[in-house]
Amino acid sequence: MPQDRPTSLHTMGQQYGRRSWAEPWKIKMVEPLKTTTREQREAAATEAGYNTFLLRSADVYIDLLTDSGTSAMSDRQWAGMMLGDEAYAGSVNFYHLESAVQRFYGYKHIVPTHQGRGAEHLISQVMIEPGDHIPGNMYFTTTREHQEMAGGKFHDVIIDEAHDPQSLHPFKGNIDLAKLRALIDEVGADKIPYVSLAGTVNMAGGQPVSMANVKAIRALCEPLGIKVMLDATRMVENALFIQEREDGYADRSIAEILLEFCSYTDGAWMSAKKDNLVNIGGWLAVNDWDTFEELRNLVVVFEGLHTYGGMAGRDMEALAIGIEEAVKDEHVRSRVGQVRYLGELLTEWGVPIVQPIGGHAVFLDAKRFYPHLAQDLFPAQTLAAELYLDSGIRSMERGIVSAGRDPKTGDHKRPKLELTRLTIPRRVYTQAHMDVVAESVKACFDARESARGLRMVYEPKYLRFFQARFEPI
Ligand SMILES: *Cc1c(COP(=O)(O)O)cnc(C)c1O
């Protein structure tokens, strides 16, 4: 596998025989942005406890908090919203959704949920017994929380390169098969219900998993009766990286690659708020009938009947259409291309970011940005606050605050990666917005020596990064 195949925008354009890159859509409706003064932003930051999750969006200029539920829907999706069949049971829109998932992801049985964590909750409750072990490629906050609430213990078995923000490995989302084998030997295959595989890996910087890796995981797990369950939240972005970087896939479409990848897994859960281009929604899917039976039974307790799972009919229609749009090559290239544009600009200007540039976000490496700040002073949280104060741009911490505490020792988990995420919503901002973002990051970088860090003054028990409060030191 080539480690150094160039994937810049320039070569991407050449690869597809085009001179330059542009969005494959034009704008039909606009939403004005609000600008604020430094004074207003200081007041807003204080009120929000220096936590970007607690800011009011009305005080934000360019919102890069998350790509979750922030996509712009297409005119076709909005038209679909008018075709909502709001029947309690058996809505037409559910069957559209079901067949879209079957057609593009290839799974047999579908359960709709209100969003990704609803799906994670159900799958964890159905598949995990107390005392089980769940290996996965790094972790995702809500995924791990549900696995642990179901009595499982999560084990990170991602390759070591994923923890090194400077490693140029083309598939930093891969599972280390030796680590996985060692865990199986240690706890026994019967204590591992499934491998929790995410493509791309958000916490590693939006890094992909290769087709070769999922095949090898499948080959190892299948004879031992261990299932492979996919967090498919950003799998179409993962498919683009396979198309660009893995031998034999350059001429295959995103849709073909997605379908092949899913075929090596036993089921998936999905936050449709990401790849699937809707503002709310999720689903889970499995091939095994017995598991489906249990899921279909449990969904009525927590989400809603198994033909709506917490979504309105119109939302399911927009989702079904969104799935079809999301797998189009032109869309994925433009989406990932915009992220890459921002990342390449920052790299050119000497700002330390996670390399290679991921699929949905540019991750600033706060440890190298603020080498003078100890991790207990929350460097990534500090950087998110400084960026907001500078320009009103909202980003998110993905470091020691997000990692939470060790449930046994009560001490902070200290992740190797201390990152501030600039997450790009799909089909929302233009290249000019990316220029403004890069300029503000550069301004913070130039002023880096004056950053002093933060002190945590309020800490919630679960998923603390959402609601924790801080004060400047
Ligand atoms: C967002 C996300 C989830 C959770 O989905 P929600 O829709 O936010 O509940 C799960 N896994 C990954 C990788 C995600 O990014």
PDB file of C-alpha atoms in Angstrom, residues 261-441:
ATOM      1  CA  PHE A 261     -17.142  -2.807   2.780  1.00  0.00           C
ATOM      2  CA  CYS A 262     -20.471  -3.378   4.493  1.00  0.00           C
ATOM      3  CA  SER A 263     -20.600  -6.919   3.088  1.00  0.00           C
ATOM      4  CA  TYR A 264     -17.724  -7.879   5.423  1.00  0.00           C
ATOM      5  CA  THR A 265     -19.720  -6.761   8.474  1.00  0.00           C
ATOM      6  CA  ASP A 266     -22.765  -8.244  10.230  1.00  0.00           C
ATOM      7  CA  GLY A 267     -24.619  -5.030  10.856  1.00  0.00           C
ATOM      8  CA  ALA A 268     -24.271  -1.306  11.427  1.00  0.00           C
ATOM      9  CA  TRP A 269     -25.522   1.637  13.385  1.00  0.00           C
ATOM     10  CA  MET A 270     -25.809   5.050  11.841  1.00  0.00           C
ATOM     11  CA  SER A 271     -25.996   8.670  12.851  1.00  0.00           C
ATOM     12  CA  ALA A 272     -27.866   9.876   9.765  1.00  0.00           C
ATOM     13  CA  LYS A 273     -27.077  13.429  10.903  1.00  0.00           C
ATOM     14  CA  LYS A 274     -23.622  13.016   9.315  1.00  0.00           C
ATOM     15  CA  ASP A 275     -23.151  11.229   5.948  1.00  0.00           C
ATOM     16  CA  ASN A 276     -26.874  10.883   5.248  1.00  0.00           C
ATOM     17  CA  LEU A 277     -27.464  14.637   4.901  1.00  0.00           C
ATOM     18  CA  VAL A 278     -30.373  15.123   7.294  1.00  0.00           C
ATOM     19  CA  ASN A 279     -30.759  17.278  10.397  1.00  0.00           C
ATOM     20  CA  ILE A 280     -32.040  14.466  12.610  1.00  0.00           C
ATOM     21  CA  GLY A 281     -32.304  10.703  12.301  1.00  0.00           C
ATOM     22  CA  GLY A 282     -30.545   7.381  12.586  1.00  0.00           C
ATOM     23  CA  TRP A 283     -30.917   3.698  11.931  1.00  0.00           C
ATOM     24  CA  LEU A 284     -29.444   0.357  12.689  1.00  0.00           C
ATOM     25  CA  ALA A 285     -29.288  -2.657  10.479  1.00  0.00           C
ATOM     26  CA  VAL A 286     -28.393  -6.318  10.897  1.00  0.00           C
ATOM     27  CA  ASN A 287     -28.385  -9.430   8.761  1.00  0.00           C
ATOM     28  CA  ASP A 288     -29.216 -11.879  11.541  1.00  0.00           C
ATOM     29  CA  TRP A 289     -32.973 -12.418  12.004  1.00  0.00           C
ATOM     30  CA  ASP A 290     -32.844 -13.273  15.730  1.00  0.00           C
ATOM     31  CA  THR A 291     -30.883 -10.136  16.585  1.00  0.00           C
ATOM     32  CA  PHE A 292     -33.329  -8.123  14.499  1.00  0.00           C
ATOM     33  CA  GLU A 293     -36.272  -9.645  16.376  1.00  0.00           C
ATOM     34  CA  GLU A 294     -34.816  -8.491  19.693  1.00  0.00           C
ATOM     35  CA  LEU A 295     -33.952  -5.040  18.361  1.00  0.00           C
ATOM     36  CA  ARG A 296     -37.379  -4.605  16.851  1.00  0.00           C
ATOM     37  CA  ASN A 297     -38.868  -5.507  20.190  1.00  0.00           C
ATOM     38  CA  LEU A 298     -36.666  -3.164  22.210  1.00  0.00           C
ATOM     39  CA  VAL A 299     -37.069  -0.166  19.877  1.00  0.00           C
ATOM     40  CA  VAL A 300     -40.723   0.192  20.877  1.00  0.00           C
ATOM     41  CA  VAL A 301     -39.657   0.694  24.505  1.00  0.00           C
ATOM     42  CA  PHE A 302     -37.106   3.421  23.903  1.00  0.00           C
ATOM     43  CA  GLU A 303     -37.625   5.039  20.485  1.00  0.00           C
ATOM     44  CA  GLY A 304     -41.048   4.355  19.012  1.00  0.00           C
ATOM     45  CA  LEU A 305     -42.731   1.756  16.831  1.00  0.00           C
ATOM     46  CA  HIS A 306     -40.315  -0.201  14.591  1.00  0.00           C
ATOM     47  CA  THR A 307     -41.571   1.611  11.492  1.00  0.00           C
ATOM     48  CA  TYR A 308     -40.691   5.099  12.743  1.00  0.00           C
ATOM     49  CA  GLY A 309     -38.277   4.772  15.691  1.00  0.00           C
ATOM     50  CA  GLY A 310     -38.588   8.384  16.834  1.00  0.00           C
ATOM     51  CA  MET A 311     -38.677   9.993  13.389  1.00  0.00           C
ATOM     52  CA  ALA A 312     -41.549  11.737  11.635  1.00  0.00           C
ATOM     53  CA  GLY A 313     -42.575  10.294   8.275  1.00  0.00           C
ATOM     54  CA  ARG A 314     -41.238  13.385   6.504  1.00  0.00           C
ATOM     55  CA  ASP A 315     -37.873  12.975   8.224  1.00  0.00           C
ATOM     56  CA  MET A 316     -37.628   9.387   7.001  1.00  0.00           C
ATOM     57  CA  GLU A 317     -38.385  10.554   3.452  1.00  0.00           C
ATOM     58  CA  ALA A 318     -35.654  13.231   3.555  1.00  0.00           C
ATOM     59  CA  LEU A 319     -33.303  10.589   4.957  1.00  0.00           C
ATOM     60  CA  ALA A 320     -34.086   8.067   2.213  1.00  0.00           C
ATOM     61  CA  ILE A 321     -33.323  10.732  -0.414  1.00  0.00           C
ATOM     62  CA  GLY A 322     -30.244  11.888   1.534  1.00  0.00           C
ATOM     63  CA  ILE A 323     -28.773   8.370   1.454  1.00  0.00           C
ATOM     64  CA  GLU A 324     -29.007   8.331  -2.327  1.00  0.00           C
ATOM     65  CA  GLU A 325     -27.362  11.763  -2.660  1.00  0.00           C
ATOM     66  CA  ALA A 326     -24.674  10.960  -0.111  1.00  0.00           C
ATOM     67  CA  VAL A 327     -23.130   8.120  -2.114  1.00  0.00           C
ATOM     68  CA  LYS A 328     -22.667  10.130  -5.319  1.00  0.00           C
ATOM     69  CA  ASP A 329     -18.970  10.442  -6.181  1.00  0.00           C
ATOM     70  CA  GLU A 330     -19.201  14.138  -7.021  1.00  0.00           C
ATOM     71  CA  HIS A 331     -20.762  14.946  -3.681  1.00  0.00           C
ATOM     72  CA  VAL A 332     -18.203  13.044  -1.610  1.00  0.00           C
ATOM     73  CA  ARG A 333     -15.266  14.467  -3.563  1.00  0.00           C
ATOM     74  CA  SER A 334     -16.510  18.005  -3.041  1.00  0.00           C
ATOM     75  CA  ARG A 335     -17.238  17.420   0.639  1.00  0.00           C
ATOM     76  CA  VAL A 336     -13.859  15.914   1.461  1.00  0.00           C
ATOM     77  CA  GLY A 337     -12.198  18.330  -0.985  1.00  0.00           C
ATOM     78  CA  GLN A 338     -13.379  21.321   1.012  1.00  0.00           C
ATOM     79  CA  VAL A 339     -11.994  19.863   4.251  1.00  0.00           C
ATOM     80  CA  ARG A 340      -8.710  19.215   2.447  1.00  0.00           C
ATOM     81  CA  TYR A 341      -8.607  22.777   1.114  1.00  0.00           C
ATOM     82  CA  LEU A 342      -8.726  24.181   4.653  1.00  0.00           C
ATOM     83  CA  GLY A 343      -6.202  21.640   5.940  1.00  0.00           C
ATOM     84  CA  GLU A 344      -3.723  22.328   3.153  1.00  0.00           C
ATOM     85  CA  LEU A 345      -3.953  26.075   3.700  1.00  0.00           C
ATOM     86  CA  LEU A 346      -3.187  25.672   7.419  1.00  0.00           C
ATOM     87  CA  THR A 347      -0.337  23.247   6.674  1.00  0.00           C
ATOM     88  CA  GLU A 348       1.144  25.754   4.244  1.00  0.00           C
ATOM     89  CA  TRP A 349       1.039  28.386   6.982  1.00  0.00           C
ATOM     90  CA  GLY A 350       2.872  26.152   9.459  1.00  0.00           C
ATOM     91  CA  VAL A 351      -0.078  25.431  11.785  1.00  0.00           C
ATOM     92  CA  PRO A 352       0.237  21.952  13.397  1.00  0.00           C
ATOM     93  CA  ILE A 353      -2.693  19.756  12.360  1.00  0.00           C
ATOM     94  CA  VAL A 354      -3.351  16.028  12.292  1.00  0.00           C
ATOM     95  CA  GLN A 355      -2.024  14.484   9.085  1.00  0.00           C
ATOM     96  CA  PRO A 356      -3.213  13.095   6.751  1.00  0.00           C
ATOM     97  CA  ILE A 357      -6.181  15.484   6.615  1.00  0.00           C
ATOM     98  CA  GLY A 358      -9.340  13.554   7.516  1.00  0.00           C
ATOM     99  CA  GLY A 359     -12.742  13.348   5.876  1.00  0.00           C
ATOM    100  CA  HIS A 360     -15.006  15.623   7.890  1.00  0.00           C
ATOM    101  CA  ALA A 361     -12.787  17.955   9.848  1.00  0.00           C
ATOM    102  CA  VAL A 362      -9.410  19.539  10.294  1.00  0.00           C
ATOM    103  CA  PHE A 363      -7.975  18.709  13.707  1.00  0.00           C
ATOM    104  CA  LEU A 364      -5.601  21.252  15.206  1.00  0.00           C
ATOM    105  CA  ASP A 365      -2.883  19.569  17.255  1.00  0.00           C
ATOM    106  CA  ALA A 366      -3.202  21.531  20.492  1.00  0.00           C
ATOM    107  CA  LYS A 367      -0.151  19.864  22.091  1.00  0.00           C
ATOM    108  CA  ARG A 368       2.106  21.289  19.391  1.00  0.00           C
ATOM    109  CA  PHE A 369       0.078  24.497  19.093  1.00  0.00           C
ATOM    110  CA  TYR A 370       0.547  25.230  22.823  1.00  0.00           C
ATOM    111  CA  PRO A 371       3.655  23.214  23.828  1.00  0.00           C
ATOM    112  CA  HIS A 372       3.926  25.309  27.021  1.00  0.00           C
ATOM    113  CA  LEU A 373       0.513  24.160  28.367  1.00  0.00           C
ATOM    114  CA  ALA A 374       0.331  20.917  30.406  1.00  0.00           C
ATOM    115  CA  GLN A 375      -2.569  18.620  29.437  1.00  0.00           C
ATOM    116  CA  ASP A 376      -4.280  19.346  32.798  1.00  0.00           C
ATOM    117  CA  LEU A 377      -4.606  22.979  31.662  1.00  0.00           C
ATOM    118  CA  PHE A 378      -6.866  21.748  28.810  1.00  0.00           C
ATOM    119  CA  PRO A 379      -4.893  23.038  25.784  1.00  0.00           C
ATOM    120  CA  ALA A 380      -7.495  21.967  23.182  1.00  0.00           C
ATOM    121  CA  GLN A 381     -10.336  23.538  25.173  1.00  0.00           C
ATOM    122  CA  THR A 382      -8.196  26.680  25.481  1.00  0.00           C
ATOM    123  CA  LEU A 383      -7.620  26.798  21.734  1.00  0.00           C
ATOM    124  CA  ALA A 384     -11.353  26.459  21.028  1.00  0.00           C
ATOM    125  CA  ALA A 385     -11.988  29.399  23.385  1.00  0.00           C
ATOM    126  CA  GLU A 386      -9.228  31.550  21.835  1.00  0.00           C
ATOM    127  CA  LEU A 387     -10.539  30.907  18.326  1.00  0.00           C
ATOM    128  CA  TYR A 388     -14.016  31.959  19.361  1.00  0.00           C
ATOM    129  CA  LEU A 389     -12.708  35.102  21.058  1.00  0.00           C
ATOM    130  CA  ASP A 390     -10.667  36.000  17.966  1.00  0.00           C
ATOM    131  CA  SER A 391     -13.373  35.718  15.326  1.00  0.00           C
ATOM    132  CA  GLY A 392     -16.590  34.103  16.562  1.00  0.00           C
ATOM    133  CA  ILE A 393     -15.700  30.803  14.886  1.00  0.00           C
ATOM    134  CA  ARG A 394     -16.907  27.849  16.920  1.00  0.00           C
ATOM    135  CA  SER A 395     -14.860  24.639  17.152  1.00  0.00           C
ATOM    136  CA  MET A 396     -14.826  21.680  19.554  1.00  0.00           C
ATOM    137  CA  GLU A 397     -12.433  20.087  22.019  1.00  0.00           C
ATOM    138  CA  ARG A 398     -11.424  16.484  21.358  1.00  0.00           C
ATOM    139  CA  GLY A 399      -8.855  15.779  24.041  1.00  0.00           C
ATOM    140  CA  ILE A 400      -8.666  15.291  27.788  1.00  0.00           C
ATOM    141  CA  VAL A 401     -12.095  16.831  28.475  1.00  0.00           C
ATOM    142  CA  SER A 402     -13.829  14.568  25.916  1.00  0.00           C
ATOM    143  CA  ALA A 403     -11.943  11.498  27.172  1.00  0.00           C
ATOM    144  CA  GLY A 404     -13.543  11.784  30.629  1.00  0.00           C
ATOM    145  CA  ARG A 405     -12.404   9.937  33.739  1.00  0.00           C
ATOM    146  CA  ASP A 406     -11.365   6.346  34.323  1.00  0.00           C
ATOM    147  CA  PRO A 407     -14.410   4.754  36.023  1.00  0.00           C
ATOM    148  CA  LYS A 408     -12.087   2.731  38.341  1.00  0.00           C
ATOM    149  CA  THR A 409      -9.466   5.268  39.460  1.00  0.00           C
ATOM    150  CA  GLY A 410     -11.529   8.440  39.002  1.00  0.00           C
ATOM    151  CA  ASP A 411      -8.536  10.184  37.425  1.00  0.00           C
ATOM    152  CA  HIS A 412      -8.644  11.953  34.033  1.00  0.00           C
ATOM    153  CA  LYS A 413      -8.077   9.628  31.097  1.00  0.00           C
ATOM    154  CA  ARG A 414      -5.117  11.253  29.366  1.00  0.00           C
ATOM    155  CA  PRO A 415      -5.446  10.614  25.616  1.00  0.00           C
ATOM    156  CA  LYS A 416      -2.328  10.978  23.482  1.00  0.00           C
ATOM    157  CA  LEU A 417      -4.310  13.155  21.098  1.00  0.00           C
ATOM    158  CA  GLU A 418      -5.213  16.616  22.362  1.00  0.00           C
ATOM    159  CA  LEU A 419      -7.113  18.140  19.462  1.00  0.00           C
ATOM    160  CA  THR A 420      -9.354  21.048  18.552  1.00  0.00           C
ATOM    161  CA  ARG A 421     -11.728  20.076  15.787  1.00  0.00           C
ATOM    162  CA  LEU A 422     -12.844  22.362  12.967  1.00  0.00           C
ATOM    163  CA  THR A 423     -15.738  20.331  11.641  1.00  0.00           C
ATOM    164  CA  ILE A 424     -17.137  21.246   8.268  1.00  0.00           C
ATOM    165  CA  PRO A 425     -20.910  20.953   7.775  1.00  0.00           C
ATOM    166  CA  ARG A 426     -21.903  19.411   4.445  1.00  0.00           C
ATOM    167  CA  ARG A 427     -22.989  21.763   1.633  1.00  0.00           C
ATOM    168  CA  VAL A 428     -23.185  24.803   3.970  1.00  0.00           C
ATOM    169  CA  TYR A 429     -20.062  26.982   3.735  1.00  0.00           C
ATOM    170  CA  THR A 430     -18.018  28.161   0.763  1.00  0.00           C
ATOM    171  CA  GLN A 431     -14.314  28.236   0.067  1.00  0.00           C
ATOM    172  CA  ALA A 432     -14.239  31.916   1.105  1.00  0.00           C
ATOM    173  CA  HIS A 433     -15.487  30.877   4.555  1.00  0.00           C
ATOM    174  CA  MET A 434     -12.616  28.392   4.718  1.00  0.00           C
ATOM    175  CA  ASP A 435     -10.168  31.232   3.990  1.00  0.00           C
ATOM    176  CA  VAL A 436     -11.592  33.281   6.867  1.00  0.00           C
ATOM    177  CA  VAL A 437     -11.311  30.282   9.199  1.00  0.00           C
ATOM    178  CA  ALA A 438      -7.683  29.689   8.225  1.00  0.00           C
ATOM    179  CA  GLU A 439      -6.861  33.361   8.847  1.00  0.00           C
ATOM    180  CA  SER A 440      -8.345  33.272  12.346  1.00  0.00           C
ATOM    181  CA  VAL A 441      -6.506  30.067  13.267  1.00  0.00           C
TER     182      VAL A 441
END
